[in-house]
Amino acid sequence: MTEPLTTGATIGILGGGQLGRMLSVAASRLGFKTCVFEPDGDCPASHVSNYHVKADYDDPDALRSFAQAVDVVTYEFENIPTSALDIIETLRPIRPGREALRISQDRLTEKEFLTKLGLKTAPFAAVDNGDDLATALDQIGTPAILKTRRFGYDGKGQARIMTSGDAEQALAEMAGTPALLEGFVAFSHEVSVIAARAPDGSISCFDPGENVHQGGILRTTTVPARLNPTQRSDAVLLAANILNALDYVGVLGVELFVTPGELIVNEIAPRVHNSGHWTQNGCAVDQFEQHIRAVASWPLGDGRRHSDVVMENLIGSDVDRVRQIASEPHAALHLYGKAACKPGRKMGHVNRLKPGAS
Amino acid sequence: MTEPLTTGATIGILGGGQLGRMLSVAASRLGFKTCVFEPDGDCPASHVSNYHVKADYDDPDALRSFAQAVDVVTYEFENIPTSALDIIETLRPIRPGREALRISQDRLTEKEFLTKLGLKTAPFAAVDNGDDLATALDQIGTPAILKTRRFGYDGKGQARIMTSGDAEQALAEMAGTPALLEGFVAFSHEVSVIAARAPDGSISCFDPGENVHQGGILRTTTVPARLNPTQRSDAVLLAANILNALDYVGVLGVELFVTPGELIVNEIAPRVHNSGHWTQNGCAVDQFEQHIRAVASWPLGDGRRHSDVVMENLIGSDVDRVRQIASEPHAALHLYGKAACKPGRKMGHVNRLKPGAS
């Protein structure tokens, strides 16, 4: 499929969380219908989509009827079971493609891919058992961080090793699943590049944002990020390098550690990214629409920043401040319609525009 | 109901066209669910709402179950049958209230209301028959325009009378329905004020936009409008005057003719308004969200303009240019997902941001 989707076509979205919700709204702006595949009933994306297939990822009939009801399939998270993708792939194009998913689903594969591209990553080594860990710690040193190779997000599936005495406990936390030891990087700050690539190979990058995490969860993204002109162009070129290597279609998030000498790739995400939410109020075309445009073979839109923005995630009980934030000048609220509020759960975000600057 | 609606509450919207669609998206941003009442099946608003009651306005059971499923009722058009409102009103608050609807549903009532407030309108006279029309023409002169008192929109239900020889034909076009003769106003341009009022009486106005019509249909709105500082503050004060007189809750559109000496009220619309679509890309909080905030008893948001914008409606075959517009710099597209394209039908709009100006 390289012909542009016509208005009225249906875009299938795997995953019904907040990213699926905002993708669905963006699709509607371009006149597309959406169909969300999500096991949970009252999921955020279902509130703003045409259709909701409420089924599990191990239900082949549901996957088939979902695929047949749509024109193209995209997703809001990378940990989609391979078996589900195998079924969908026989019926409809999946964008971004399987290769991007295969690589980003496994931290080891991802790091090897990035290294092969000539990009810098934190030092890393595969850890399947205690012997591997001992060897890896010898090689990489402490402090280091042990991470499950698969299914990690928002700091989950990670254990710090400050001294070699922490090794046993950290390994126990991996519960026998394949893991990866990563060395610490002495970085001054983290930035991310949200980049899009269309089927014709054209690429558009949003301005890099600067991220602050708390407890493993993104807290704020500020644009513009603190980068000198060389770093800025390096960041964008590096993202384009990744997109081209994957023959990628859609939006990709690239997290980078900034060190005095170089940019180090922390991780990539083959989807719209929390650190790109600022684009909703800082650009004519935001990351969600840019993703839909690419997936639909439309021309990429104008993602230039017209306003400086600070995005703040509203996590758990942060939503108690909503009434107050709603009254703030320059503030644009985005709530996800989640029924239950839990600690660590992303409930919404606020984009604060900086007056008079851009 | 003056307590703010809590996230997860449901907002009922009468009418499933593009205004209902954009209201529904705005409601989702604040975490609300939406239920659309609309006889048409595949209507634009149903694509992005939680629930769609597909029923006619003369179906009392459907109206009752709609009202019972929601926490508050608003609407996207003013010509809602009174019998439907009577049913809903017994069950849920209707915002904006009945008085605003009563006045704006009838051009004569509206003009009398505005005049009583001390605002200027075009000269007018009620016309129920040929004798009335002759008297009105004597009094007002030509050129003039004969309009049905009710159910007119986008130039429909109007006939121009350039000389008294046109009178008979114009009256025939009214087909026996009560009408109004309006004198022409020698205005230089038309502007509109999109103003919002919350239940606590607080008011927020967007910057006035300058409108250009073609064939009775809005073609473009440009902000800022050509107004001197006095005219600008007069326009805003006048809108606030109307809102307060109606004890209004929600967004109201006020169309004004600009003449060298004064501002003349053309008409008011008790709802979000086509000439306010620019706010989607020019402000942190747009007219749709502002309306939902008022209806939900939330604080009004920051509607200050951060960018200059020209909004262009995409009417009928204008949508053939969509691919090209999608590639333009500074352009934000908004399509309505209408299945069929007809001449004169509003299919979408594009907001073009002016770079570097605000």
XYZ file of C-alpha atoms in Angstrom:
716
model
C 0.000 0.000 0.000
C 1.678 3.207 -1.139
C -1.451 4.864 -2.543
C -2.719 7.444 -0.051
C -5.716 6.312 1.988
C -8.819 8.260 1.048
C -10.957 10.110 3.564
C -13.443 7.703 5.103
C -10.943 4.828 5.204
C -10.502 3.062 8.534
C -7.282 2.924 10.527
C -6.873 0.009 12.913
C -5.098 0.737 16.199
C -3.733 -2.038 18.417
C -3.993 -0.827 21.999
C -6.645 1.389 23.571
C -4.678 3.531 26.031
C -3.997 7.262 25.914
C -1.717 7.034 22.883
C -4.409 5.170 20.953
C -6.902 7.792 22.117
C -4.862 10.688 20.799
C -4.065 8.803 17.570
C -7.784 8.283 17.081
C -8.553 11.979 17.512
C -5.771 12.860 15.048
C -7.148 10.356 12.534
C -10.578 11.967 12.831
C -9.069 15.363 11.970
C -8.029 13.903 8.622
C -11.471 12.386 8.052
C -10.479 8.790 8.838
C -12.466 6.330 10.881
C -10.747 4.277 13.546
C -11.110 0.800 14.982
C -9.382 0.050 18.287
C -8.335 -3.465 19.341
C -8.135 -3.633 23.125
C -9.074 -6.289 25.715
C -10.229 -3.685 28.273
C -13.811 -2.518 27.904
C -13.883 1.105 28.988
C -10.483 2.011 27.526
C -9.449 5.618 26.772
C -9.254 5.140 22.989
C -12.725 3.593 22.733
C -14.258 6.917 23.836
C -13.201 8.635 20.615
C -13.106 5.843 18.041
C -15.716 4.491 15.625
C -15.310 0.852 16.542
C -13.860 -1.097 19.441
C -12.957 -4.773 19.147
C -12.892 -5.929 22.761
C -10.900 -9.126 22.586
C -7.641 -10.717 23.668
C -4.466 -10.869 21.611
C -4.692 -14.667 21.613
C -8.126 -14.636 19.915
C -7.390 -15.356 16.231
C -10.986 -14.844 15.075
C -11.161 -11.419 16.686
C -7.785 -10.457 15.209
C -8.937 -11.527 11.764
C -12.224 -9.647 11.890
C -10.385 -6.581 13.238
C -7.921 -6.703 10.341
C -10.682 -7.211 7.793
C -12.587 -4.194 9.126
C -9.686 -1.774 8.581
C -7.457 -0.552 5.750
C -4.150 -0.410 7.599
C -2.997 -1.395 11.086
C -0.855 0.607 13.473
C -0.244 0.338 17.219
C 0.314 2.349 20.375
C 2.738 -0.051 22.102
C 5.574 -2.250 20.946
C 4.968 -5.357 23.048
C 2.330 -6.877 20.793
C 2.491 -10.679 20.791
C 4.230 -11.977 17.673
C 1.458 -14.506 17.072
C -1.094 -11.683 16.801
C 1.083 -9.810 14.314
C 1.492 -12.986 12.248
C -2.270 -13.221 11.782
C -2.814 -9.544 11.026
C 0.087 -9.371 8.602
C -1.543 -11.854 6.215
C -4.537 -9.536 5.858
C -3.438 -5.907 6.142
C -0.246 -3.836 6.132
C 1.198 -3.183 9.605
C 2.844 0.225 10.005
C 5.471 0.731 11.346
C 6.644 -2.651 10.029
C 7.610 -5.889 11.733
C 11.351 -5.175 11.699
C 10.913 -2.091 13.908
C 8.839 -4.159 16.335
C 11.266 -7.086 16.358
C 14.141 -4.779 17.220
C 12.439 -2.628 19.819
C 10.789 -5.555 21.622
C 14.183 -6.773 22.841
C 16.698 -4.464 24.510
C 19.619 -6.626 23.388
C 18.540 -6.738 19.737
C 17.911 -2.987 19.868
C 21.342 -2.182 21.298
C 23.048 -4.450 18.721
C 21.095 -2.788 15.923
C 22.066 0.696 17.102
C 25.722 -0.266 17.521
C 25.818 -1.741 14.040
C 24.489 1.573 12.702
C 27.526 3.278 14.237
C 25.507 4.917 17.014
C 26.676 5.098 20.603
C 24.810 3.313 23.379
C 25.573 2.639 27.044
C 27.955 -0.328 27.430
C 25.842 -3.495 27.575
C 26.028 -7.258 27.936
C 23.451 -10.056 27.829
C 22.717 -11.680 31.184
C 20.912 -15.003 31.355
C 22.329 -16.258 34.653
C 24.645 -15.517 37.561
C 27.798 -16.345 35.613
C 26.842 -13.971 32.817
C 26.164 -11.257 35.372
C 29.540 -11.712 37.075
C 31.338 -11.531 33.708
C 29.269 -8.502 32.665
C 29.989 -6.667 35.926
C 33.721 -7.338 35.476
C 33.529 -5.842 32.022
C 31.155 -2.919 32.616
C 31.720 -2.156 36.303
C 29.395 -0.483 38.762
C 27.137 1.367 39.041
C 25.111 -0.474 36.428
C 21.519 -1.387 35.809
C 20.031 -4.786 35.105
C 16.942 -4.757 32.856
C 14.682 -7.451 31.476
C 15.248 -7.755 27.739
C 11.513 -7.615 27.031
C 8.297 -5.979 28.304
C 9.845 -3.178 30.363
C 8.222 0.277 30.552
C 8.157 3.250 32.938
C 11.080 1.852 34.949
C 9.438 -1.549 35.431
C 11.658 -4.661 35.127
C 14.803 -2.785 36.181
C 17.167 -3.146 39.143
C 20.136 -0.945 40.007
C 23.476 -2.449 40.951
C 25.424 0.169 42.876
C 28.071 -2.286 44.138
C 28.705 -5.931 43.319
C 26.872 -6.821 46.547
C 23.578 -5.813 44.862
C 24.062 -8.346 42.068
C 22.267 -11.307 43.588
C 19.160 -9.337 44.553
C 19.027 -7.679 41.121
C 19.230 -11.024 39.369
C 16.467 -12.393 41.588
C 14.230 -9.492 40.481
C 14.600 -10.613 36.864
C 12.819 -13.830 37.907
C 14.768 -15.960 35.463
C 13.897 -13.975 32.327
C 16.665 -12.993 29.897
C 18.200 -9.685 30.941
C 20.722 -7.057 29.939
C 23.309 -5.269 32.047
C 23.781 -1.640 31.115
C 26.592 0.577 32.327
C 25.730 4.016 33.685
C 26.324 6.964 31.387
C 27.550 10.229 32.883
C 25.052 12.423 31.062
C 24.093 15.987 31.813
C 20.502 15.650 30.608
C 18.203 13.550 28.437
C 16.549 14.721 25.244
C 14.315 12.966 22.781
C 13.742 13.313 19.083
C 10.295 12.566 17.699
C 10.814 11.786 14.035
C 8.454 10.710 11.268
C 9.045 8.959 7.970
C 6.549 8.486 5.131
C 6.458 5.527 2.711
C 8.135 7.703 0.036
C 11.149 8.104 2.337
C 10.497 11.712 3.301
C 11.399 12.533 6.893
C 10.250 15.227 9.309
C 11.595 15.740 12.840
C 10.071 17.762 15.638
C 12.378 19.951 17.702
C 14.143 17.839 20.335
C 12.591 18.058 23.805
C 14.396 17.825 27.121
C 13.077 15.171 29.503
C 13.030 14.950 33.275
C 12.128 11.601 34.865
C 11.032 10.803 38.405
C 10.936 7.250 39.683
C 11.492 5.933 36.170
C 8.482 7.817 34.766
C 8.648 10.839 32.489
C 7.731 13.921 34.489
C 8.279 16.869 32.107
C 9.419 17.610 28.566
C 10.637 21.102 27.730
C 11.120 22.545 24.252
C 13.485 23.814 23.125
C 15.971 21.423 24.762
C 19.396 22.586 25.878
C 21.472 21.592 22.833
C 24.082 23.489 20.876
C 23.580 23.717 17.099
C 25.905 20.763 16.423
C 24.151 18.560 18.958
C 20.799 19.590 17.543
C 21.669 18.597 14.008
C 23.435 15.431 15.219
C 20.290 14.411 17.099
C 18.119 14.845 14.039
C 20.558 13.112 11.664
C 20.882 10.198 14.035
C 17.093 9.773 14.175
C 16.918 9.902 10.382
C 19.666 7.282 10.223
C 17.539 4.922 12.366
C 14.368 5.594 10.360
C 16.091 4.864 7.054
C 17.810 1.718 8.342
C 14.406 0.323 9.326
C 12.654 1.533 6.143
C 10.357 2.945 8.770
C 6.823 4.307 8.270
C 5.316 6.386 11.095
C 6.574 8.259 14.136
C 9.549 6.994 16.149
C 10.736 8.256 19.521
C 14.486 8.314 20.187
C 15.727 9.001 23.723
C 19.243 10.416 23.880
C 21.657 11.017 26.743
C 23.597 14.252 26.275
C 27.242 14.045 27.355
C 29.922 16.679 26.797
C 31.446 14.653 23.969
C 28.605 12.854 22.286
C 24.957 11.838 22.094
C 24.230 8.362 23.410
C 21.080 6.515 22.400
C 19.140 5.349 25.458
C 16.263 3.650 23.673
C 13.926 3.846 20.723
C 10.162 3.394 20.624
C 8.418 2.540 17.331
C 5.398 4.700 18.057
C 4.215 8.082 19.234
C 5.964 8.946 22.463
C 5.078 10.649 25.734
C 7.933 13.119 25.200
C 6.197 14.275 21.983
C 2.927 15.340 23.619
C 4.086 18.986 23.630
C 3.571 19.041 19.839
C -0.217 19.139 20.377
C 0.055 22.773 21.407
C 3.413 23.766 19.930
C 2.990 22.867 16.255
C 0.409 23.103 13.456
C 0.654 19.323 13.028
C 1.324 17.193 16.136
C 3.055 13.810 16.511
C -0.242 11.909 16.490
C -1.365 13.405 13.186
C 2.142 13.025 11.745
C 1.998 9.319 12.587
C -1.441 8.910 11.006
C -0.312 10.820 7.914
C 2.666 8.475 7.457
C 0.607 5.348 8.110
C -1.996 6.578 5.587
C 0.647 7.466 2.959
C -0.276 11.128 3.175
C 2.355 13.869 2.936
C 3.955 14.647 6.289
C 2.683 17.902 7.796
C 4.411 21.000 9.088
C 5.852 20.081 12.483
C 7.742 23.326 13.072
C 7.460 24.645 16.599
C 5.448 27.877 16.785
C 5.548 28.101 20.587
C 7.846 27.056 23.391
C 6.160 24.473 25.595
C 6.679 22.655 28.883
C 4.720 19.387 29.038
C 3.997 18.002 32.493
C 2.595 14.515 33.014
C -0.275 14.202 35.479
C 0.507 10.988 37.301
C -1.710 9.328 39.908
C -3.029 11.858 42.377
C -1.663 14.745 40.273
C -5.151 14.787 38.756
C -6.420 16.238 42.030
C -4.799 19.470 40.792
C -6.815 19.490 37.579
C -9.284 22.174 38.611
C -6.412 24.474 39.547
C -4.428 23.738 36.360
C -7.561 24.392 34.301
C -7.520 28.007 35.527
C -3.843 28.641 34.779
C -2.929 31.020 31.983
C -1.238 29.438 28.938
C -2.222 25.926 30.028
C -3.736 23.283 27.727
C -5.095 20.220 29.518
C -5.265 16.733 28.066
C -6.993 14.129 30.210
C -7.255 10.473 29.244
C -10.667 9.566 30.648
C -9.314 6.721 32.774
C -11.896 5.489 35.238
C -9.555 4.579 38.081
C -6.647 6.616 39.424
C -3.657 4.586 40.695
C -0.200 5.625 41.890
C 2.161 5.799 38.909
C -0.687 5.756 36.380
C -0.574 8.416 33.687
C -3.934 10.200 33.974
C -3.284 13.121 31.640
C -0.840 15.880 30.839
C -0.729 19.631 30.613
C 1.073 21.633 27.943
C 2.110 25.043 29.204
C 2.889 27.533 26.460
C 5.602 30.068 27.118
C 4.130 33.454 26.305
C 5.865 35.524 23.676
C 8.639 33.034 22.934
C 9.113 30.704 19.993
C -26.157 22.332 38.573
C -23.351 24.661 39.549
C -21.016 21.995 40.972
C -18.312 21.234 38.398
C -18.834 17.978 36.508
C -16.223 15.416 37.453
C -14.028 13.649 34.932
C -15.889 10.633 33.582
C -19.236 12.459 33.521
C -21.173 12.359 30.251
C -22.075 15.380 28.177
C -25.088 15.055 25.898
C -24.889 16.817 22.530
C -27.963 17.473 20.397
C -26.840 17.319 16.763
C -24.162 15.151 15.192
C -22.588 17.437 12.576
C -19.091 18.907 12.532
C -19.714 21.210 15.485
C -20.877 18.257 17.576
C -17.822 16.346 16.384
C -15.391 19.022 17.516
C -17.297 19.514 20.792
C -16.979 15.795 21.424
C -13.209 15.831 20.869
C -12.877 18.832 23.191
C -14.936 17.048 25.854
C -12.620 14.045 25.608
C -9.612 16.286 26.268
C -11.158 17.124 29.639
C -11.864 13.458 30.384
C -15.607 13.614 29.722
C -17.647 11.058 27.847
C -20.110 12.181 25.207
C -23.472 11.012 23.933
C -24.699 12.400 20.611
C -28.388 12.626 19.677
C -28.704 12.628 15.897
C -31.172 11.028 13.465
C -28.471 10.367 10.829
C -26.555 7.129 11.256
C -23.041 7.814 10.011
C -22.855 11.370 11.331
C -19.530 13.212 11.906
C -19.907 13.442 15.696
C -20.651 9.741 16.132
C -17.112 8.919 14.946
C -15.566 10.442 18.054
C -18.223 10.034 20.741
C -18.884 7.293 23.281
C -22.564 6.869 22.511
C -24.886 7.751 19.648
C -28.650 7.834 20.063
C -29.900 7.512 16.494
C -33.438 8.776 16.749
C -35.735 11.566 15.640
C -36.510 14.707 17.611
C -40.179 13.663 17.772
C -39.345 10.403 19.568
C -40.095 11.094 23.249
C -38.754 7.754 24.491
C -35.432 8.247 22.750
C -35.176 11.811 24.071
C -35.857 10.590 27.596
C -33.313 7.777 27.505
C -30.767 10.190 25.968
C -31.321 12.680 28.787
C -31.133 9.984 31.440
C -27.810 8.728 30.040
C -26.076 12.100 30.387
C -25.274 14.656 33.096
C -25.917 17.840 31.140
C -27.243 18.608 27.660
C -25.842 21.041 25.129
C -26.369 21.426 21.377
C -24.644 22.283 18.131
C -27.559 24.059 16.434
C -30.283 26.406 17.580
C -33.251 25.052 15.639
C -34.075 22.247 18.037
C -37.828 21.567 18.199
C -39.358 23.112 21.318
C -41.214 19.871 22.112
C -37.886 18.018 22.340
C -36.444 20.645 24.672
C -39.567 20.444 26.857
C -38.956 16.741 27.434
C -35.217 17.028 28.077
C -35.603 20.003 30.399
C -37.596 17.967 32.919
C -34.671 15.550 33.274
C -31.380 17.407 32.802
C -30.061 20.964 32.621
C -29.849 22.380 29.086
C -26.906 24.707 28.489
C -27.014 27.321 27.041
C -30.531 27.795 28.462
C -33.960 27.967 26.864
C -34.080 31.779 26.760
C -31.060 31.937 24.437
C -32.701 29.361 22.168
C -36.087 31.095 22.197
C -34.490 34.368 21.159
C -32.131 33.070 18.512
C -34.687 30.760 16.897
C -36.671 33.757 15.634
C -35.023 36.650 13.789
C -37.727 39.084 14.925
C -37.465 38.126 18.602
C -33.678 38.327 18.326
C -33.681 41.803 16.772
C -36.170 43.068 19.373
C -34.017 41.623 22.163
C -30.872 43.285 20.799
C -32.620 46.625 20.311
C -33.970 46.541 23.862
C -30.391 46.009 25.098
C -29.459 49.281 23.379
C -27.514 47.543 20.602
C -27.711 48.592 16.975
C -29.147 46.269 14.336
C -30.107 46.731 10.691
C -33.532 48.410 10.378
C -36.189 45.677 10.436
C -39.919 45.033 10.241
C -42.080 41.923 10.568
C -43.656 40.737 7.300
C -46.518 38.248 7.331
C -48.172 39.254 4.064
C -48.069 41.572 1.069
C -49.483 44.549 2.959
C -46.844 44.204 5.677
C -44.159 44.033 3.007
C -45.406 47.182 1.240
C -45.454 49.100 4.544
C -42.021 47.748 5.508
C -40.524 48.758 2.141
C -41.966 52.269 2.506
C -40.354 52.529 5.886
C -36.990 50.801 5.244
C -36.503 51.399 1.519
C -34.465 49.365 -0.963
C -32.189 47.563 -1.270
C -33.453 45.278 1.471
C -33.526 41.605 2.237
C -36.492 39.430 3.135
C -35.712 36.529 5.465
C -37.773 33.782 7.037
C -38.051 34.403 10.772
C -37.074 30.814 11.570
C -34.834 27.992 10.302
C -32.529 30.031 8.072
C -28.813 29.188 7.766
C -25.984 29.662 5.276
C -28.037 32.147 3.239
C -31.034 29.810 2.964
C -34.526 31.300 3.346
C -33.434 34.729 2.100
C -34.451 36.859 -0.893
C -32.962 40.198 -1.938
C -35.212 43.085 -2.890
C -33.154 45.490 -4.984
C -36.169 47.497 -6.211
C -39.842 47.360 -5.226
C -40.426 45.283 -8.396
C -38.674 42.326 -6.651
C -41.126 42.357 -3.736
C -43.704 39.941 -5.089
C -41.145 37.283 -6.065
C -39.349 37.637 -2.693
C -42.591 37.179 -0.783
C -43.422 34.108 -2.882
C -40.057 32.594 -1.851
C -41.067 32.829 1.799
C -43.896 30.386 0.953
C -46.301 31.916 3.453
C -44.029 31.602 6.511
C -43.561 34.591 8.842
C -40.712 36.772 7.592
C -38.659 39.827 8.405
C -37.544 42.657 6.139
C -34.080 43.930 6.882
C -32.556 47.107 5.485
C -29.070 46.959 4.009
C -26.228 48.240 6.144
C -23.349 50.074 4.475
C -20.602 48.187 6.270
C -16.931 47.982 5.372
C -16.442 44.450 6.704
C -17.899 41.846 9.042
C -16.293 40.606 12.225
C -17.420 38.149 14.836
C -16.832 37.806 18.527
C -16.749 34.342 20.050
C -17.507 34.831 23.720
C -17.953 32.407 26.605
C -19.673 32.721 29.962
C -19.494 30.309 32.890
C -22.274 29.676 35.444
C -20.425 31.884 37.959
C -20.769 34.818 35.551
C -17.133 34.928 34.458
C -16.657 35.842 30.805
C -13.869 35.207 28.309
C -13.778 36.495 24.717
C -11.579 35.333 21.893
C -10.008 37.969 19.667
C -12.541 39.129 17.071
C -12.105 37.521 13.643
C -12.839 39.092 10.283
C -15.224 37.130 8.073
C -15.571 36.891 4.308
C -18.680 35.223 2.901
C -19.347 33.847 -0.564
C -22.840 32.930 -1.702
C -24.125 33.333 1.844
C -21.585 30.853 3.260
C -18.591 31.752 5.408
C -15.444 31.448 3.311
C -12.617 32.711 5.543
C -12.027 34.139 9.009
C -8.848 36.125 9.657
C -7.433 37.044 13.057
C -6.669 39.662 14.044
C -9.605 41.511 12.434
C -9.250 45.056 11.159
C -10.568 46.982 14.172
C -9.221 50.013 15.972
C -8.760 49.731 19.762
C -12.117 51.389 20.491
C -13.985 49.103 18.107
C -12.183 46.104 19.570
C -13.233 46.876 23.121
C -16.745 47.877 21.998
C -17.123 44.512 20.262
C -16.110 42.600 23.362
C -18.252 44.709 25.740
C -21.251 44.300 23.478
C -20.840 40.507 23.468
C -20.533 40.502 27.264
C -23.690 42.624 27.445
C -25.606 39.972 25.479
C -24.189 37.091 27.562
C -25.167 38.749 30.828
C -28.641 39.694 29.622
C -29.291 36.031 28.795
C -27.634 34.711 31.989
C -25.844 32.660 29.381
C -23.729 29.527 29.919
C -21.475 28.407 27.065
C -20.031 29.904 23.895
C -21.977 32.453 21.858
C -21.124 33.767 18.391
C -21.921 37.409 17.612
C -21.638 38.632 14.011
C -21.030 42.357 13.680
C -21.067 44.733 10.729
C -18.324 47.333 10.993
C -19.346 50.803 9.818
C -17.352 54.022 10.177
C -19.551 55.176 13.050
C -20.626 52.073 14.901
C -20.824 48.309 15.234
C -24.098 46.799 14.104
C -25.181 43.352 15.291
C -26.003 41.109 12.334
C -26.971 38.000 14.271
C -26.165 35.888 17.283
C -25.774 32.113 17.524
C -26.120 30.364 20.897
C -23.373 27.843 20.176
C -19.856 27.378 18.897
C -19.515 29.142 15.585
C -17.768 28.525 12.283
C -15.955 31.852 12.610
C -14.344 30.545 15.829
C -12.649 27.516 14.241
C -9.347 29.425 14.050
C -9.057 29.099 17.842
C -8.151 25.406 17.431
C -4.702 26.414 16.237
C -4.402 29.953 17.559
C -5.076 29.503 21.286
C -4.184 27.134 24.145
C -7.916 26.586 24.724
C -10.239 26.654 21.703
C -13.918 27.598 21.418
C -15.056 23.966 21.626
C -13.243 23.320 24.891
C -14.335 26.717 26.223
C -17.943 25.736 25.548
C -17.537 22.357 27.256
C -15.819 24.008 30.241
C -18.735 26.421 30.683
C -21.350 23.707 30.238
C -19.509 21.530 32.793
C -19.141 24.410 35.301
C -15.364 24.294 34.949
C -13.268 27.463 34.991
C -12.970 29.067 31.556
C -9.577 28.465 29.952
C -6.969 30.754 28.465
C -8.290 31.834 25.067
C -5.559 34.352 24.295
C -4.318 34.219 20.725
C -0.732 32.968 20.462
C -0.668 32.961 16.664
C -2.280 34.859 13.822
C -4.517 32.563 11.786
C -6.509 32.543 8.566
C -9.274 29.921 8.623
C -10.580 28.769 5.245
C -13.688 26.622 4.926
C -13.453 23.656 2.560
C -16.823 23.651 0.842
C -18.053 21.015 -1.613
C -15.362 20.170 -4.137
C -12.783 22.219 -2.212
C -11.925 18.885 -0.583
C -10.341 17.842 -3.871
C -7.500 20.168 -2.824
C -6.938 18.347 0.456
C -3.812 16.476 -0.604
C -2.223 19.726 -1.730
C -3.266 21.626 1.411
C -1.882 18.792 3.546
C 1.598 19.572 2.163
C 1.431 23.319 2.752
C 3.653 24.857 5.409
C 1.849 26.284 8.465
C -1.417 24.520 7.570
C -3.572 22.563 10.026
C -6.333 20.502 8.409
C -9.646 19.626 10.024
C -11.891 17.290 8.033
C -15.366 16.298 9.155
C -15.546 12.711 7.903
C -18.700 13.333 5.853
C -19.417 10.439 3.531
C -20.915 12.418 0.649
C -19.602 15.635 -0.878
C -22.278 18.058 -2.152
C -22.034 21.604 -3.498
C -22.295 24.080 -0.608
C -21.648 21.407 2.012
C -18.986 22.181 4.587
C -16.519 19.278 4.352
C -13.739 20.645 6.532
C -11.545 23.663 7.132
C -7.905 24.583 7.204
C -6.256 26.893 9.723
C -3.202 28.581 8.280
C -0.846 30.002 10.889
C 1.014 33.173 10.038
C 4.669 32.502 10.765
C 6.393 34.760 13.257
C 3.375 36.950 13.971
C 1.102 37.033 16.999
